């Protein structure tokens, strides 16, 4: 296919073929990470900047390493210690850094729509690394990649997304992407943590019965309770939440034999799921992190290197080591 998008702002915007294009390209980039020289020259001379206004461990480091594996120059901006503390706006901050000759911003922000705003005001590519409670498209893509790699398909699977749906950009990106590829998605959690009306916007099922969901699903993707967004105000106690909605060994006895457990991280161990499940044989949590690198290489390559209308899968040089 011909990739023409300079930005990746969400999976709601993407078509099925575009999602498959990213996943297939990520599979070929994953092979690069198994080589002795884990680097290709695809983005040599390009500049990729991490612009993070919210904390991150996985996404920021994964994008930074992905850009380096593609031979791009990288810069990292965090709002603490910057001129944001003197009142500089988001747009002014980004435009001033862009003036240094930037090709792409990877943006995380607590405000939903912040990357979309930047995409309107900047010349360079903008990739959403998580905006408020809206979308986290590369997390959705790496989750879908991991499900496809582990289960061999997406079509026809029943995927449960468990927990704090209300505050979760991961839930939204997963649901958009998975349903476009033919999976059935069920959001499961306490009623106050599932936004009213979400079924009218997305093709998802709603459940409040974790045991039923554990029995009937192929994938259990547990979400972090976002205490920093006051999610703790939506249920009486953490102990009660863990007992009624958390995954534990007893509950998993009902699960299908090939069922996998996922979590985007960071984990509240003992709340969303017990440590023995997080570290156990059904868990693919670290494989999600591993796959995130390949997915982000594919996204950077497509948006920064191929978005000028080049065919993907033709004479790209991502397979050639330096
Ligand atoms: N999954 C995820 O977005 O993790 P970080 O907040 O550490 O980037």
Short mmCIF file of C-alpha atoms and ligand atoms in Angstrom, two decimals:
data_model
loop_
_atom_site.label_atom_id
_atom_site.label_comp_id
_atom_site.label_asym_id
_atom_site.label_seq_id
_atom_site.Cartn_x
_atom_site.Cartn_y
_atom_site.Cartn_z
CA UNK A 1 0.00 0.00 0.00
CA UNK A 2 0.99 3.67 -0.32
CA UNK A 3 1.44 5.26 3.12
CA UNK A 4 0.61 8.97 3.05
CA UNK A 5 -0.06 9.91 6.70
CA UNK A 6 2.60 12.15 8.29
CA UNK A 7 0.93 11.80 11.72
CA UNK A 8 -0.33 8.98 13.91
CA UNK A 9 -2.92 10.52 16.20
CA UNK A 10 -5.21 7.58 16.95
CA UNK A 11 -6.47 4.20 15.78
CA UNK A 12 -10.00 5.58 15.33
CA UNK A 13 -8.69 7.37 12.21
CA UNK A 14 -6.94 4.36 10.65
CA UNK A 15 -8.39 1.84 8.23
CA UNK A 16 -7.94 -1.91 8.55
CA UNK A 17 -5.30 -1.97 5.78
CA UNK A 18 -3.28 0.78 7.45
CA UNK A 19 -3.28 -1.12 10.76
CA UNK A 20 -2.21 -4.32 9.00
CA UNK A 21 0.52 -2.39 7.18
CA UNK A 22 1.99 -1.21 10.51
CA UNK A 23 1.75 -4.70 12.06
CA UNK A 24 3.41 -6.39 9.07
CA UNK A 25 6.19 -3.82 8.92
CA UNK A 26 6.71 -4.20 12.70
CA UNK A 27 7.17 -7.94 12.18
CA UNK A 28 10.03 -7.26 9.77
CA UNK A 29 11.56 -4.68 12.13
CA UNK A 30 11.38 -7.17 15.01
CA UNK A 31 13.87 -9.28 13.10
CA UNK A 32 16.32 -6.33 13.12
CA UNK A 33 16.45 -6.52 16.93
CA UNK A 34 17.65 -10.13 16.76
CA UNK A 35 20.73 -9.19 14.70
CA UNK A 36 24.18 -8.56 16.16
CA UNK A 37 24.07 -5.02 14.73
CA UNK A 38 20.57 -3.88 15.70
CA UNK A 39 20.47 -0.80 13.51
CA UNK A 40 19.26 0.20 10.04
CA UNK A 41 19.81 3.51 8.19
CA UNK A 42 16.15 4.21 7.33
CA UNK A 43 15.92 7.58 9.16
CA UNK A 44 19.56 8.69 8.97
CA UNK A 45 19.73 12.49 9.12
CA UNK A 46 16.19 12.84 10.53
CA UNK A 47 15.52 14.30 13.99
CA UNK A 48 12.93 12.74 16.32
CA UNK A 49 12.01 14.55 19.55
CA UNK A 50 10.23 13.02 22.54
CA UNK A 51 7.95 15.78 23.90
CA UNK A 52 6.63 14.40 27.18
CA UNK A 53 4.42 16.43 29.51
CA UNK A 54 3.46 13.35 31.58
CA UNK A 55 5.52 10.60 33.21
CA UNK A 56 6.50 7.55 31.16
CA UNK A 57 8.90 4.63 31.41
CA UNK A 58 7.95 2.24 28.59
CA UNK A 59 6.70 4.59 25.87
CA UNK A 60 9.40 7.26 26.12
CA UNK A 61 12.30 4.79 26.24
CA UNK A 62 10.79 2.59 23.54
CA UNK A 63 10.35 5.51 21.13
CA UNK A 64 13.85 6.78 21.90
CA UNK A 65 15.39 3.37 21.18
CA UNK A 66 13.19 2.85 18.10
CA UNK A 67 14.41 6.15 16.64
CA UNK A 68 18.05 5.23 17.39
CA UNK A 69 17.60 1.77 15.77
CA UNK A 70 16.46 3.64 12.63
CA UNK A 71 19.58 5.87 12.85
CA UNK A 72 17.65 9.08 13.56
CA UNK A 73 19.08 11.79 15.80
CA UNK A 74 17.04 12.05 18.98
CA UNK A 75 16.22 14.72 21.54
CA UNK A 76 14.19 14.43 24.69
CA UNK A 77 12.04 17.15 26.24
CA UNK A 78 10.31 16.84 29.60
CA UNK A 79 8.18 19.69 30.89
CA UNK A 80 9.80 19.71 34.35
CA UNK A 81 12.78 22.06 34.25
CA UNK A 82 11.66 23.61 30.95
CA UNK A 83 10.34 27.09 30.15
CA UNK A 84 6.79 25.70 30.50
CA UNK A 85 7.30 26.58 34.19
CA UNK A 86 7.71 30.24 33.06
CA UNK A 87 4.36 30.13 31.26
CA UNK A 88 5.38 29.15 27.71
CA UNK A 89 2.48 27.55 25.86
CA UNK A 90 2.44 24.08 24.32
CA UNK A 91 2.40 25.47 20.79
CA UNK A 92 5.21 27.96 21.45
CA UNK A 93 7.29 25.25 23.10
CA UNK A 94 6.86 22.89 20.16
CA UNK A 95 7.39 25.55 17.48
CA UNK A 96 10.62 26.70 19.13
CA UNK A 97 11.99 23.16 19.26
CA UNK A 98 10.76 22.53 15.70
CA UNK A 99 12.79 25.56 14.57
CA UNK A 100 15.93 23.56 15.42
CA UNK A 101 15.14 21.34 12.43
CA UNK A 102 12.91 18.61 13.80
CA UNK A 103 11.23 15.96 11.61
CA UNK A 104 8.92 14.38 14.19
CA UNK A 105 7.52 14.95 17.65
CA UNK A 106 6.41 12.06 19.83
CA UNK A 107 3.93 13.70 22.18
CA UNK A 108 2.50 12.66 25.53
CA UNK A 109 0.16 15.09 27.29
CA UNK A 110 -2.51 14.96 29.98
CA UNK A 111 -4.92 16.92 27.77
CA UNK A 112 -6.93 14.89 25.26
CA UNK A 113 -6.34 16.37 21.80
CA UNK A 114 -2.95 17.97 22.54
CA UNK A 115 -1.16 16.03 19.73
CA UNK A 116 -3.98 16.93 17.32
CA UNK A 117 -3.52 20.61 18.17
CA UNK A 118 0.22 20.36 17.51
CA UNK A 119 -0.36 18.56 14.21
CA UNK A 120 -2.38 21.58 13.05
CA UNK A 121 0.32 24.08 13.99
CA UNK A 122 3.54 22.28 13.03
CA UNK A 123 5.14 21.27 9.75
CA UNK A 124 6.70 18.09 11.13
CA UNK A 125 5.14 14.69 11.92
CA UNK A 126 3.30 14.29 15.21
CA UNK A 127 2.90 10.89 16.86
CA UNK A 128 0.55 10.52 19.78
CA UNK A 129 2.25 8.79 22.73
CA UNK A 130 -0.87 9.09 24.91
CA UNK A 131 -3.24 12.05 25.23
CA UNK A 132 -5.34 12.28 28.39
CA UNK A 133 -8.10 9.66 28.44
CA UNK A 134 -8.40 9.70 24.63
CA UNK A 135 -5.95 7.43 22.73
CA UNK A 136 -2.56 5.70 23.02
CA UNK A 137 -2.28 4.35 19.47
CA UNK A 138 1.14 2.70 19.67
CA UNK A 139 0.10 0.88 22.87
CA UNK A 140 -3.01 -0.35 21.03
CA UNK A 141 -0.87 -1.46 18.09
CA UNK A 142 1.70 -3.27 20.23
CA UNK A 143 -1.10 -5.02 22.13
CA UNK A 144 -2.71 -6.12 18.86
CA UNK A 145 0.69 -7.18 17.48
CA UNK A 146 1.30 -9.28 20.61
CA UNK A 147 -2.14 -10.90 20.44
CA UNK A 148 -1.66 -11.75 16.75
CA UNK A 149 1.84 -13.12 17.40
CA UNK A 150 0.71 -15.24 20.37
CA UNK A 151 -2.71 -16.43 19.17
CA UNK A 152 -1.95 -16.50 15.43
CA UNK A 153 -4.96 -14.34 14.51
CA UNK A 154 -7.19 -11.45 15.60
CA UNK A 155 -10.38 -12.24 13.68
CA UNK A 156 -12.96 -14.04 15.83
CA UNK A 157 -11.13 -13.64 19.16
CA UNK A 158 -12.99 -12.38 22.22
CA UNK A 159 -10.80 -9.83 24.01
CA UNK A 160 -11.63 -8.53 27.50
CA UNK A 161 -10.35 -5.16 28.65
CA UNK A 162 -10.66 -5.10 32.41
CA UNK A 163 -10.74 -2.34 34.98
CA UNK A 164 -10.50 1.43 34.76
CA UNK A 165 -12.03 1.94 31.32
CA UNK A 166 -13.15 5.47 32.20
CA UNK A 167 -9.65 6.90 32.31
CA UNK A 168 -8.03 4.58 29.79
CA UNK A 169 -6.64 5.74 26.46
CA UNK A 170 -5.28 2.18 26.12
CA UNK A 171 -8.81 0.74 26.25
CA UNK A 172 -10.01 3.09 23.51
CA UNK A 173 -7.09 2.47 21.14
CA UNK A 174 -7.34 -1.29 21.67
CA UNK A 175 -11.06 -1.29 21.00
CA UNK A 176 -10.77 0.78 17.80
CA UNK A 177 -7.96 -1.37 16.44
CA UNK A 178 -9.21 -4.81 17.50
CA UNK A 179 -12.75 -4.34 16.20
CA UNK A 180 -11.43 -3.13 12.83
CA UNK A 181 -9.53 -6.42 12.59
CA UNK A 182 -12.58 -8.53 13.46
CA UNK A 183 -12.18 -9.23 17.19
CA UNK A 184 -15.01 -8.90 19.67
CA UNK A 185 -14.15 -6.57 22.56
CA UNK A 186 -15.76 -6.57 25.98
CA UNK A 187 -15.14 -3.79 28.49
CA UNK A 188 -15.47 -5.17 32.04
CA UNK A 189 -15.27 -3.29 35.33
CA UNK A 190 -17.29 -1.59 38.03
CA UNK A 191 -20.16 0.45 36.53
CA UNK A 192 -18.70 3.84 37.60
CA UNK A 193 -15.43 3.04 35.78
CA UNK A 194 -17.18 2.38 32.45
CA UNK A 195 -18.32 5.66 30.85
CA UNK A 196 -22.01 5.87 30.16
CA UNK A 197 -22.78 5.91 26.44
CA UNK A 198 -19.51 4.30 25.34
CA UNK A 199 -21.46 1.47 23.64
CA UNK A 200 -23.10 4.07 21.41
CA UNK A 201 -19.66 5.27 20.23
CA UNK A 202 -17.78 1.97 19.92
CA UNK A 203 -18.66 -1.55 18.85
CA UNK A 204 -18.00 -3.13 22.27
CA UNK A 205 -19.85 -5.28 24.79
CA UNK A 206 -20.11 -4.21 28.43
CA UNK A 207 -19.90 -6.58 31.41
CA UNK A 208 -19.59 -6.18 35.16
CA UNK A 209 -19.04 -9.92 35.76
CA UNK A 210 -15.31 -10.75 35.73
CA UNK A 211 -15.86 -14.49 36.22
CA UNK A 212 -18.07 -14.70 33.14
CA UNK A 213 -15.51 -12.72 31.14
CA UNK A 214 -12.59 -14.89 32.33
CA UNK A 215 -14.47 -18.03 31.22
CA UNK A 216 -15.41 -16.72 27.79
CA UNK A 217 -12.43 -14.69 26.55
CA UNK A 218 -9.21 -15.55 24.74
CA UNK A 219 -7.35 -12.46 25.96
CA UNK A 220 -7.57 -10.70 29.34
CA UNK A 221 -6.03 -7.23 29.13
CA UNK A 222 -5.93 -5.72 32.64
CA UNK A 223 -5.77 -1.95 32.99
CA UNK A 224 -4.09 0.01 35.73
CA UNK A 225 -6.36 1.81 38.16
CA UNK A 226 -5.34 5.42 37.46
CA UNK A 227 -5.20 6.73 41.01
CA UNK A 228 -3.54 9.93 39.77
CA UNK A 229 -6.79 10.66 37.87
CA UNK A 230 -8.79 10.00 41.07
CA UNK A 231 -10.08 6.59 39.91
CA UNK A 232 -10.01 5.51 43.58
CA UNK A 233 -13.05 7.73 44.15
CA UNK A 234 -15.16 5.43 41.95
CA UNK A 235 -15.15 2.36 44.25
CA UNK A 236 -15.33 1.91 48.02
CA UNK A 237 -11.90 0.39 48.72
CA UNK A 238 -8.86 -1.03 46.95
CA UNK A 239 -9.28 -4.33 48.82
CA UNK A 240 -12.86 -4.64 47.62
CA UNK A 241 -11.85 -3.77 44.04
CA UNK A 242 -9.13 -6.45 44.06
CA UNK A 243 -11.55 -9.06 45.46
CA UNK A 244 -14.38 -8.36 42.98
CA UNK A 245 -12.55 -7.23 39.82
CA UNK A 246 -8.90 -8.25 40.20
CA UNK A 247 -7.42 -11.29 38.45
CA UNK A 248 -6.06 -13.98 40.76
CA UNK A 249 -5.11 -17.65 40.58
CA UNK A 250 -8.49 -18.89 41.82
CA UNK A 251 -10.38 -16.86 39.23
CA UNK A 252 -8.02 -17.99 36.43
CA UNK A 253 -8.95 -21.66 37.04
CA UNK A 254 -12.05 -20.86 34.94
CA UNK A 255 -10.01 -19.46 32.01
CA UNK A 256 -9.72 -21.07 28.58
CA UNK A 257 -6.52 -23.17 28.23
CA UNK A 258 -4.79 -20.85 25.73
CA UNK A 259 -5.93 -17.61 27.36
CA UNK A 260 -3.27 -14.90 27.76
CA UNK A 261 -2.95 -12.12 30.34
CA UNK A 262 -1.84 -8.65 29.26
CA UNK A 263 -1.20 -5.34 31.02
CA UNK A 264 0.10 -2.10 29.48
CA UNK A 265 2.03 -1.23 32.66
CA UNK A 266 2.79 0.16 35.11
CA UNK A 267 1.10 -2.57 37.20
CA UNK A 268 -0.47 -2.03 40.60
CA UNK A 269 0.55 -5.49 41.79
CA UNK A 270 -2.14 -7.15 43.92
CA UNK A 271 -4.87 -4.79 42.69
CA UNK A 272 -5.50 -5.41 38.96
CA UNK A 273 -3.80 -8.80 39.10
CA UNK A 274 -1.71 -10.80 41.53
CA UNK A 275 2.10 -10.93 41.18
CA UNK A 276 2.07 -14.69 40.42
CA UNK A 277 -0.21 -14.05 37.42
CA UNK A 278 1.78 -11.02 36.25
CA UNK A 279 4.95 -13.14 36.26
CA UNK A 280 3.32 -16.48 35.38
CA UNK A 281 3.14 -18.58 32.20
CA UNK A 282 -0.03 -16.97 30.84
CA UNK A 283 1.44 -13.46 31.08
CA UNK A 284 2.74 -11.80 27.90
CA UNK A 285 3.40 -8.48 29.63
CA UNK A 286 7.14 -8.29 28.91
CA UNK A 287 6.55 -9.50 25.37
CA UNK A 288 4.25 -6.48 24.93
CA UNK A 289 7.17 -4.23 25.90
CA UNK A 290 9.53 -6.09 23.55
CA UNK A 291 7.06 -5.76 20.67
CA UNK A 292 6.55 -2.07 21.40
CA UNK A 293 10.01 -1.37 20.05
CA UNK A 294 9.29 -2.98 16.66
CA UNK A 295 5.87 -1.33 16.43
CA UNK A 296 7.34 2.10 17.15
CA UNK A 297 10.09 1.56 14.59
CA UNK A 298 7.36 0.81 12.03
CA UNK A 299 5.32 3.88 13.00
CA UNK A 300 8.35 6.20 12.88
CA UNK A 301 9.46 4.72 9.57
CA UNK A 302 6.02 5.17 8.01
CA UNK A 303 5.23 8.66 9.33
CA UNK A 304 8.69 10.17 9.06
CA UNK A 305 10.34 8.18 6.29
CA UNK A 306 7.56 6.93 4.03
CA UNK A 307 4.72 9.44 4.43
CA UNK A 308 5.61 11.35 1.27
CA UNK A 309 3.66 8.77 -0.71
CA UNK A 310 6.29 6.03 -1.07
CA UNK A 311 5.17 2.45 -1.45
CA UNK A 312 5.69 0.32 1.64
CA UNK A 313 7.29 -3.05 0.98
CA UNK A 314 9.21 -1.90 -2.11
CA UNK A 315 12.77 -0.57 -2.12
CA UNK A 316 12.80 0.69 1.47
CA UNK A 317 16.18 0.27 3.10
CA UNK A 318 15.05 -0.71 6.56
CA UNK A 319 16.50 -4.20 6.20
CA UNK A 320 20.03 -3.03 5.36
CA UNK A 321 22.35 -2.77 8.34
CA UNK A 322 24.89 0.01 8.60
N1 LIG B 1 2.09 1.63 28.83
C1 LIG B 1 2.57 2.87 29.00
O1 LIG B 1 2.14 3.84 28.36
O2 LIG B 1 3.57 2.94 29.94
P1 LIG B 1 4.38 4.28 30.29
O3 LIG B 1 3.41 5.22 30.97
O4 LIG B 1 5.50 3.84 31.20
O5 LIG B 1 4.88 4.88 29.01
#
